[in-house]
Tab-separated table of C-alpha atoms and ligand atoms in Angstrom:
chain	number	residue	atom	x	y	z
I	1	UNK	CA	170.514	49.538	-29.740
I	2	UNK	CA	170.374	53.314	-30.306
I	3	UNK	CA	171.242	55.225	-27.062
I	4	UNK	CA	171.462	58.593	-28.855
I	5	UNK	CA	167.886	59.850	-27.960
I	6	UNK	CA	168.619	59.131	-24.281
I	7	UNK	CA	172.019	60.886	-24.384
I	8	UNK	CA	170.812	63.865	-26.127
I	9	UNK	CA	167.872	64.049	-23.586
I	10	UNK	CA	170.457	63.768	-20.836
I	11	UNK	CA	172.644	66.391	-22.220
I	12	UNK	CA	169.658	68.688	-23.036
I	13	UNK	CA	168.321	68.465	-19.526
I	14	UNK	CA	171.917	69.235	-18.195
I	15	UNK	CA	172.537	72.239	-20.370
I	16	UNK	CA	168.926	73.584	-19.589
I	17	UNK	CA	169.577	73.288	-15.845
I	18	UNK	CA	173.109	74.614	-15.747
I	19	UNK	CA	173.737	76.783	-18.820
I	20	UNK	CA	170.410	78.715	-19.083
I	21	UNK	CA	171.067	81.991	-17.176
I	22	UNK	CA	167.639	82.053	-15.685
I	23	UNK	CA	167.477	78.432	-14.655
I	24	UNK	CA	166.895	77.547	-10.938
I	25	UNK	CA	170.360	76.008	-10.784
I	26	UNK	CA	172.406	77.908	-13.378
I	27	UNK	CA	176.171	77.721	-12.935
I	28	UNK	CA	176.239	81.568	-13.028
I	29	UNK	CA	173.797	81.876	-10.066
I	30	UNK	CA	175.647	79.216	-8.105
I	31	UNK	CA	178.982	81.054	-8.697
I	32	UNK	CA	177.278	84.258	-7.655
I	33	UNK	CA	176.083	82.530	-4.430
I	34	UNK	CA	179.576	81.033	-3.738
I	35	UNK	CA	181.118	84.694	-3.957
I	36	UNK	CA	178.422	86.064	-1.675
I	37	UNK	CA	179.040	83.232	0.975
I	38	UNK	CA	182.741	83.859	0.607
I	39	UNK	CA	182.236	87.567	1.323
I	40	UNK	CA	180.213	86.774	4.421
I	41	UNK	CA	182.319	84.029	5.887
I	42	UNK	CA	185.325	86.294	5.303
I	43	UNK	CA	183.773	89.420	6.823
I	44	UNK	CA	182.647	87.411	10.039
I	45	UNK	CA	186.206	85.907	10.397
I	46	UNK	CA	187.820	89.430	10.053
I	47	UNK	CA	185.291	90.859	12.478
I	48	UNK	CA	186.164	88.023	14.917
I	49	UNK	CA	189.882	89.077	14.550
I	50	UNK	CA	190.733	85.739	12.928
I	51	UNK	CA	193.187	85.300	10.097
I	52	UNK	CA	192.013	84.864	6.569
I	53	UNK	CA	193.416	81.849	4.712
I	54	UNK	CA	192.027	80.289	1.425
I	55	UNK	CA	192.226	76.883	3.053
I	56	UNK	CA	190.182	77.864	6.150
I	57	UNK	CA	187.665	79.709	3.896
I	58	UNK	CA	187.151	76.570	1.804
I	59	UNK	CA	186.915	74.456	4.909
I	60	UNK	CA	184.375	76.673	6.364
I	61	UNK	CA	182.292	76.642	3.081
I	62	UNK	CA	182.662	72.928	2.339
I	63	UNK	CA	183.076	71.128	5.609
I	64	UNK	CA	183.824	67.476	5.277
I	65	UNK	CA	180.992	66.335	7.598
I	66	UNK	CA	178.446	68.169	5.252
I	67	UNK	CA	180.037	67.091	1.890
I	68	UNK	CA	180.453	63.477	3.010
I	69	UNK	CA	177.081	63.143	4.671
I	70	UNK	CA	174.598	60.462	3.856
I	71	UNK	CA	171.965	63.278	3.618
I	72	UNK	CA	173.996	64.912	0.924
I	73	UNK	CA	174.149	61.656	-0.989
I	74	UNK	CA	170.396	61.401	-0.730
I	75	UNK	CA	170.145	65.034	-1.956
I	76	UNK	CA	172.173	64.055	-4.941
I	77	UNK	CA	169.819	61.204	-5.677
I	78	UNK	CA	166.862	63.432	-5.660
I	79	UNK	CA	168.794	66.042	-7.735
I	80	UNK	CA	169.250	63.359	-10.331
I	81	UNK	CA	165.758	62.067	-10.081
I	82	UNK	CA	164.042	65.519	-10.312
I	83	UNK	CA	166.281	66.729	-13.186
I	84	UNK	CA	166.250	63.681	-15.347
I	85	UNK	CA	163.247	61.505	-14.443
I	86	UNK	CA	160.553	63.700	-12.864
I	87	UNK	CA	159.854	65.300	-16.303
I	88	UNK	CA	159.228	61.949	-17.843
I	89	UNK	CA	157.163	60.369	-15.040
I	90	UNK	CA	155.357	63.104	-13.335
I	91	UNK	CA	156.296	66.278	-15.088
I	92	UNK	CA	152.798	67.609	-15.629
I	93	UNK	CA	150.455	69.958	-14.002
I	94	UNK	CA	146.925	69.024	-14.271
I	95	UNK	CA	146.030	72.658	-14.380
I	96	UNK	CA	147.198	74.516	-17.351
I	97	UNK	CA	148.423	78.132	-16.709
I	98	UNK	CA	147.385	79.341	-20.160
I	99	UNK	CA	143.924	77.762	-20.083
I	100	UNK	CA	143.156	79.049	-16.712
I	101	UNK	CA	144.487	82.652	-17.541
I	102	UNK	CA	142.388	82.876	-20.721
I	103	UNK	CA	139.271	81.277	-18.941
I	104	UNK	CA	139.503	83.858	-16.073
I	105	UNK	CA	139.887	86.814	-18.554
I	106	UNK	CA	136.922	85.587	-20.592
I	107	UNK	CA	134.798	85.046	-17.431
I	108	UNK	CA	135.549	88.586	-16.295
I	109	UNK	CA	134.640	89.888	-19.839
I	110	UNK	CA	131.351	88.006	-19.682
I	111	UNK	CA	130.676	89.553	-16.120
I	112	UNK	CA	131.853	92.986	-16.457
I	113	UNK	CA	131.769	93.733	-20.218
I	114	UNK	CA	134.537	93.427	-22.803
I	115	UNK	CA	138.087	94.389	-22.176
I	116	UNK	CA	139.203	97.891	-22.955
I	117	UNK	CA	142.773	98.127	-24.476
I	118	UNK	CA	145.005	100.110	-22.131
I	119	UNK	CA	146.571	103.419	-22.975
I	120	UNK	CA	149.466	102.743	-20.709
I	121	UNK	CA	153.030	102.213	-22.291
I	122	UNK	CA	154.020	98.593	-22.849
I	123	UNK	CA	156.972	98.971	-20.352
I	124	UNK	CA	154.512	99.898	-17.541
I	125	UNK	CA	152.052	97.045	-18.241
I	126	UNK	CA	154.978	94.604	-18.512
I	127	UNK	CA	156.369	95.781	-15.187
I	128	UNK	CA	153.080	95.525	-13.511
I	129	UNK	CA	152.635	91.868	-14.914
I	130	UNK	CA	156.048	90.960	-13.778
I	131	UNK	CA	155.503	92.097	-10.187
I	132	UNK	CA	152.029	90.634	-10.069
I	133	UNK	CA	153.046	87.296	-11.410
I	134	UNK	CA	155.968	87.095	-8.961
I	135	UNK	CA	153.602	87.999	-6.036
I	136	UNK	CA	151.146	85.244	-7.277
I	137	UNK	CA	154.021	82.731	-7.315
I	138	UNK	CA	155.171	83.601	-3.894
I	139	UNK	CA	151.585	83.407	-2.490
I	140	UNK	CA	151.060	80.119	-4.141
I	141	UNK	CA	154.324	78.865	-2.802
I	142	UNK	CA	153.537	80.009	0.749
I	143	UNK	CA	149.977	78.338	0.576
I	144	UNK	CA	151.323	75.020	-0.803
I	145	UNK	CA	154.028	75.096	1.948
I	146	UNK	CA	151.520	75.910	4.664
I	147	UNK	CA	149.304	73.053	3.758
I	148	UNK	CA	152.332	70.737	3.488
I	149	UNK	CA	153.032	71.383	7.109
I	150	UNK	CA	149.520	71.641	8.419
I	151	UNK	CA	147.742	68.587	6.840
I	152	UNK	CA	149.269	65.214	8.079
I	153	UNK	CA	148.745	63.502	4.790
I	154	UNK	CA	150.685	66.168	2.831
I	155	UNK	CA	153.417	66.462	5.538
I	156	UNK	CA	154.485	62.915	4.985
I	157	UNK	CA	155.459	63.835	1.414
I	158	UNK	CA	157.038	67.186	2.434
I	159	UNK	CA	158.891	65.635	5.292
I	160	UNK	CA	161.256	64.151	2.789
I	161	UNK	CA	162.664	67.671	2.322
I	162	UNK	CA	162.935	68.230	6.052
I	163	UNK	CA	164.621	64.838	6.703
I	164	UNK	CA	167.931	66.494	5.371
I	165	UNK	CA	170.314	66.526	8.403
I	166	UNK	CA	172.705	68.968	6.507
I	167	UNK	CA	171.836	71.739	4.138
I	168	UNK	CA	173.568	72.222	0.727
I	169	UNK	CA	172.132	73.913	-2.469
I	170	UNK	CA	171.302	70.335	-3.482
I	171	UNK	CA	168.704	70.103	-0.722
I	172	UNK	CA	166.497	72.171	-2.816
I	173	UNK	CA	165.973	69.147	-4.995
I	174	UNK	CA	165.128	66.876	-2.148
I	175	UNK	CA	161.308	66.994	-2.724
I	176	UNK	CA	159.036	64.092	-3.210
I	177	UNK	CA	157.236	63.948	-6.615
I	178	UNK	CA	153.814	63.947	-4.948
I	179	UNK	CA	154.811	67.337	-3.282
I	180	UNK	CA	156.054	68.485	-6.574
I	181	UNK	CA	152.768	67.622	-8.354
I	182	UNK	CA	150.637	69.374	-5.770
I	183	UNK	CA	153.021	72.382	-5.734
I	184	UNK	CA	153.122	72.745	-9.614
I	185	UNK	CA	149.219	72.667	-9.721
I	186	UNK	CA	148.812	75.335	-6.922
I	187	UNK	CA	151.429	77.468	-8.564
I	188	UNK	CA	149.571	77.200	-12.137
I	189	UNK	CA	146.349	77.919	-10.312
I	190	UNK	CA	147.742	81.076	-8.663
I	191	UNK	CA	149.739	82.426	-11.504
I	192	UNK	CA	147.011	81.560	-14.024
I	193	UNK	CA	144.417	83.420	-11.967
I	194	UNK	CA	146.646	86.509	-11.713
I	195	UNK	CA	147.562	86.481	-15.299
I	196	UNK	CA	143.874	86.242	-16.236
I	197	UNK	CA	142.903	89.225	-14.155
I	198	UNK	CA	145.860	91.189	-15.682
I	199	UNK	CA	144.909	90.233	-19.161
I	200	UNK	CA	141.378	91.509	-18.532
I	201	UNK	CA	142.526	94.630	-16.784
I	202	UNK	CA	144.915	95.754	-19.577
I	203	UNK	CA	142.913	94.334	-22.408
I	204	UNK	CA	145.754	92.408	-24.073
I	205	UNK	CA	147.949	89.498	-23.567
I	206	UNK	CA	151.449	90.823	-22.550
I	207	UNK	CA	154.237	88.903	-21.152
I	208	UNK	CA	156.348	89.306	-17.988
I	209	UNK	CA	159.970	90.307	-18.065
I	210	UNK	CA	161.845	87.013	-17.897
I	211	UNK	CA	165.091	85.191	-18.297
I	212	UNK	CA	165.126	81.574	-19.546
I	213	UNK	CA	161.367	81.755	-19.146
I	214	UNK	CA	161.649	82.454	-15.446
I	215	UNK	CA	160.199	85.568	-14.026
I	216	UNK	CA	163.085	88.100	-13.848
I	217	UNK	CA	162.388	89.051	-10.200
I	218	UNK	CA	162.587	85.363	-9.149
I	219	UNK	CA	165.750	85.084	-11.124
I	220	UNK	CA	167.211	87.974	-9.243
I	221	UNK	CA	166.576	86.334	-5.912
I	222	UNK	CA	167.922	83.045	-7.269
I	223	UNK	CA	171.225	84.865	-7.932
I	224	UNK	CA	171.247	86.715	-4.559
I	225	UNK	CA	170.179	84.334	-1.862
I	226	UNK	CA	167.884	81.317	-2.839
I	227	UNK	CA	170.850	78.954	-3.193
I	228	UNK	CA	172.115	80.194	0.247
I	229	UNK	CA	168.933	79.236	1.892
I	230	UNK	CA	170.099	75.662	1.761
I	231	UNK	CA	173.563	76.094	3.153
I	232	UNK	CA	174.815	76.632	6.738
I	233	UNK	CA	176.311	79.986	6.091
I	234	UNK	CA	174.389	82.310	8.374
I	235	UNK	CA	173.254	85.461	6.577
I	236	UNK	CA	170.286	86.962	8.262
I	237	UNK	CA	168.009	89.861	7.551
I	238	UNK	CA	166.647	91.532	10.582
I	239	UNK	CA	164.302	94.588	11.339
I	240	UNK	CA	161.956	95.556	8.463
I	241	UNK	CA	164.309	93.687	5.966
I	242	UNK	CA	163.554	90.463	7.818
I	243	UNK	CA	159.800	91.067	7.642
I	244	UNK	CA	160.039	91.456	3.928
I	245	UNK	CA	162.611	89.105	2.599
I	246	UNK	CA	163.390	85.465	3.265
I	247	UNK	CA	167.055	85.528	4.061
I	248	UNK	CA	169.148	82.244	4.105
I	249	UNK	CA	168.919	82.213	7.845
I	250	UNK	CA	165.161	82.535	7.773
I	251	UNK	CA	164.961	79.240	5.796
I	252	UNK	CA	167.790	77.620	8.032
I	253	UNK	CA	165.490	78.325	10.890
I	254	UNK	CA	162.614	76.621	8.929
I	255	UNK	CA	164.648	73.422	8.799
I	256	UNK	CA	165.496	73.526	12.405
I	257	UNK	CA	164.619	70.718	15.037
I	258	UNK	CA	163.932	73.330	17.627
I	259	UNK	CA	160.054	73.206	18.339
I	260	UNK	CA	160.147	76.995	18.619
I	261	UNK	CA	160.944	77.077	14.970
I	262	UNK	CA	158.424	74.541	13.740
I	263	UNK	CA	156.012	75.795	10.892
I	264	UNK	CA	157.784	79.062	10.643
I	265	UNK	CA	159.111	80.886	7.565
I	266	UNK	CA	157.113	79.106	4.889
I	267	UNK	CA	157.848	81.742	2.063
I	268	UNK	CA	160.203	81.267	-0.810
I	269	UNK	CA	161.923	84.712	-1.591
I	270	UNK	CA	159.623	86.937	0.431
I	271	UNK	CA	158.903	86.878	4.100
I	272	UNK	CA	155.921	89.195	3.467
I	273	UNK	CA	153.306	86.581	3.432
I	274	UNK	CA	154.658	84.796	6.608
I	275	UNK	CA	154.479	88.327	8.278
I	276	UNK	CA	150.890	88.770	7.103
I	277	UNK	CA	149.689	85.298	8.092
I	278	UNK	CA	151.583	85.007	11.417
I	279	UNK	CA	154.200	82.444	10.542
I	280	UNK	CA	157.304	84.566	10.489
I	281	UNK	CA	160.268	84.039	12.778
I	282	UNK	CA	162.884	86.712	12.109
I	283	UNK	CA	166.410	85.299	12.804
I	284	UNK	CA	168.819	87.051	15.032
I	285	UNK	CA	171.913	88.916	13.573
I	286	UNK	CA	174.304	86.529	15.286
I	287	UNK	CA	174.254	82.813	14.203
I	288	UNK	CA	171.771	80.689	16.071
I	289	UNK	CA	172.916	77.198	16.914
I	290	UNK	CA	170.656	74.841	14.834
I	291	UNK	CA	170.228	71.141	14.164
I	292	UNK	CA	168.443	70.134	11.143
I	293	UNK	CA	166.054	67.295	10.370
I	294	UNK	CA	162.695	66.210	11.723
I	295	UNK	CA	163.517	63.328	13.841
I	296	UNK	CA	166.620	61.083	14.848
I	297	UNK	CA	167.614	59.214	11.681
I	298	UNK	CA	165.147	56.406	11.288
I	299	UNK	CA	165.828	52.997	9.675
I	300	UNK	CA	166.208	53.431	5.833
I	301	UNK	CA	166.745	57.294	6.211
I	302	UNK	CA	168.350	58.838	3.270
I	303	UNK	CA	167.553	55.821	1.038
I	304	UNK	CA	165.139	55.293	-1.884
I	305	UNK	CA	163.008	53.076	0.295
I	306	UNK	CA	163.020	55.666	3.051
I	307	UNK	CA	162.664	58.773	1.134
I	308	UNK	CA	160.816	57.903	-2.004
I	309	UNK	CA	158.605	54.827	-1.234
I	310	UNK	CA	157.862	54.899	2.501
I	311	UNK	CA	156.073	58.320	2.353
I	312	UNK	CA	153.292	56.669	0.440
I	313	UNK	CA	152.693	54.203	3.272
I	314	UNK	CA	153.018	56.868	6.030
I	315	UNK	CA	150.638	59.182	4.043
I	316	UNK	CA	148.053	56.505	3.548
I	317	UNK	CA	148.243	55.712	7.426
I	318	UNK	CA	147.808	59.496	8.203
I	319	UNK	CA	144.863	59.575	5.958
I	320	UNK	CA	143.234	56.529	7.448
I	321	UNK	CA	143.722	57.846	10.898
I	322	UNK	CA	142.085	61.036	9.865
I	323	UNK	CA	139.082	59.307	8.355
I	324	UNK	CA	138.685	57.030	11.431
I	325	UNK	CA	138.584	59.919	13.747
I	326	UNK	CA	135.776	61.264	11.523
I	327	UNK	CA	136.966	64.671	12.265
I	328	UNK	CA	138.803	67.116	10.020
I	329	UNK	CA	142.334	66.355	9.010
I	330	UNK	CA	144.570	67.109	12.080
I	331	UNK	CA	146.065	70.447	11.804
I	332	UNK	CA	149.371	69.690	13.263
I	333	UNK	CA	151.782	67.234	11.775
I	334	UNK	CA	152.814	64.395	14.146
I	335	UNK	CA	156.477	65.225	14.451
I	336	UNK	CA	155.555	68.850	15.034
I	337	UNK	CA	153.342	68.016	18.065
I	338	UNK	CA	156.563	67.455	20.195
I	339	UNK	CA	156.304	71.146	21.205
L	401	ZN	ZN1	158.782	72.940	4.990
L	402	ZN	ZN1	164.330	73.936	2.476
């Protein structure tokens, strides 16, 4: 039996994920996040008048109870699943970004007349496109996340991400395939729509500034703080900065079991949309004591049965209950009613 296609696929996925500098999980960006975390932890210790030792620093960054947690093992399982299997089984978006983009541009041309080529320099149009596509990505992310929290049926699939009881950069991968499919299609709709409008406005197809096919602004945030959002290192933006950008502490608040934090901070890199739509919770400068997860660990928590298969049954039940009530889908997810 020839295993070489499987091995080359495995290695190809690995190098795409870790070596491409613009990837969501590039080694370079992880290293960058690590040094930023070291800086913040060291600065906090020095401010508190405590001694700085490499061993204590490493222990603060990689506490045994987090590294050895069952939750982290489940994150690792999802990391493997999403990196190597998701592409084969579910890795398609029903909506095609390109088809939608050209369709919107054609529709606008049919409605408002043919496109006029722009006289603007290419660097200007590319910058505008880069910013617009980033904002469209962020808005699509926010809306998908909002629906995932507010619609019971969708919440059952998103809850998998929230069932993590400790946060590590691997938790980013702890997302159910159904959530991922809906997310990818909403993203394709938002970015395709924005791209079509831009294509019509500038009268040409230009491309965003990117790195490894990712929007360069998004890549910037991945390097600076996206990985740190799924850690327990408290780095918070307050004041106006906290209204614009989703600091690591913002997202840690999002994972909190405290009812005061439920359904808050739904953005990805930006806090802007949360601020605009009233779902923002700006964290304090000093660390807040947080517990993570949605409910006490239930039977089969952090297992394939509990995190991959059971959500289908719970989502079907949520849907059935919604239909039986013959009313619109409940706006508040069951676990989040505790408040
Ligand atoms: Zn969430
Ligand atoms: Zn998260």
